[in-house]
Amino acid sequence: MAHFPKPFFRSARNAWFVQIGPKQVKLAAEKDEAFIRFPELVERFVVTLERAGNTVLLAGSTQNRPARLRVISAESTTECLVFLWTITPGGGGAGVRPANERRIQITNVGGFPLQPGIRTILVGWSPEAGVWSFWDPRRHSAFSPRSPSLQTNAQLLETAGARGLATQLRPATEGREIVVSVSADFLPWYVQQGEPLHNADVDADHVADLIDATPEAERELIDSSQSSDEAARRYELVQTMRAFRDARFRPIVLHAYSYRCAVCGTALKLVDAAHIVPVYHPQGGDEVTNGLALCRLHHGAFDAGLIGVRSDYRIIVNPAAANRLVEAQLDAGLDRFRDALPPSIQVPASIEVRPTPRNLRIGLEVRQLPPLLIA
Ligand SMILES: [Zn+2]
């Protein structure tokens, strides 16, 4: 082993040691944690959510746990209490704890309050794997003050880093719990929609299979339930994993379009990833070539079939949809809307990520634009 001239040093595994005479003594987790302090962890959490297009409001200071956040997206607002620590290797000397154990050390909190309408998030950040891990606060309301640490393992963190998501069923303070790990792209999904994963129960091992499941496979999982409770739980699980699929699609598409609407060029964190061929369609997929970055206004108009994009990228207005708006006396602003449309969408510079002509054609057919305009 190398000689360390200073009394403190960090191992390859990111643990901190102190040299006392000839001995190397591992420091307590509180000391480990001092190297990513709570306010910095919260900042990382907030910045990751904001990069994904959310607005995050912090209530009060981030000096003490929990941090109180309001996370606002296009679809929802989520109030959260965030208890956050750094994930470190297990304590003790060699052989005391399994080498692949990873954990958070619960410090300076008395418990995890559960209140209706507020999400209590019990989370660790792993600098080693670059992922977030979430424990189930309902299973730790009476955690032991003598050994206040929550475990997971290095494989789970690695899998989450590689695939975006990993789950693990493990013993908890009360019963068993499902630990959920996600990479940075999926933090917003977990905060807003991932909670039902902790209820996966016996399906914990199949959660990852649901990511790319067909509608038939989803149906089969729900239909094979033994009780209506189980069916309801599985239905929620299927919805949660559909949202995961959207969360996977979004950053790829937004990145390709530099976070700007393909129609009007607006950024302003008001841009969504739209499917050209809808996901419910047999040809609908999550490839970037089936996506368009659109602002909220143009996404709504596109999904409703008021505007369409031809295979030569020209933007067309659907006369039938416009007429329906006139008949319903909901056509205020239609002329201004139409006049502001450019002739064509802005496509990414790189050809491989542009929408394919085939997807654009199916997209127009599905939304019932007149065949004459599609050709
Ligand atoms: Zn737009």
Tab-separated table of C-alpha atoms in Angstrom, residues 112 114 120 122 134-144 149-150 169-179 195-201 233:
chain	number	residue	atom	x	y	z
A	112	PHE	CA	-39.849	10.425	8.693
A	114	LEU	CA	-45.938	10.867	6.604
A	120	THR	CA	-41.683	12.010	1.989
A	122	LEU	CA	-35.904	8.988	1.610
A	134	PHE	CA	-34.827	5.553	-2.708
A	135	TRP	CA	-35.956	3.660	0.360
A	136	ASP	CA	-39.588	3.379	1.470
A	137	PRO	CA	-40.229	5.841	4.335
A	138	ARG	CA	-43.361	3.887	5.387
A	139	ARG	CA	-41.103	0.964	6.348
A	140	HIS	CA	-38.789	3.036	8.531
A	141	SER	CA	-41.092	5.094	10.713
A	142	ALA	CA	-39.497	3.437	13.775
A	143	PHE	CA	-35.900	3.005	12.657
A	144	SER	CA	-33.488	2.085	15.411
A	149	SER	CA	-28.328	2.912	8.461
A	150	LEU	CA	-30.234	1.750	5.386
A	169	LEU	CA	-36.640	-6.314	-2.492
A	170	ARG	CA	-34.929	-6.319	0.918
A	171	PRO	CA	-35.646	-6.469	4.661
A	172	ALA	CA	-36.652	-3.139	6.222
A	173	THR	CA	-37.116	-1.866	9.768
A	174	GLU	CA	-40.755	-2.960	9.392
A	175	GLY	CA	-41.288	-5.931	7.069
A	176	ARG	CA	-39.760	-5.741	3.636
A	177	GLU	CA	-39.304	-2.873	1.243
A	178	ILE	CA	-38.460	-2.182	-2.354
A	179	VAL	CA	-35.400	-0.043	-2.919
A	195	GLU	CA	-43.868	6.126	-5.702
A	196	PRO	CA	-46.099	3.125	-6.697
A	197	LEU	CA	-42.933	1.126	-7.385
A	198	HIS	CA	-42.490	0.718	-3.628
A	199	ASN	CA	-45.804	-1.206	-3.703
A	200	ALA	CA	-44.606	-3.652	-6.391
A	201	ASP	CA	-44.432	-6.423	-3.765
A	233	ARG	CA	-51.862	-2.413	-7.743
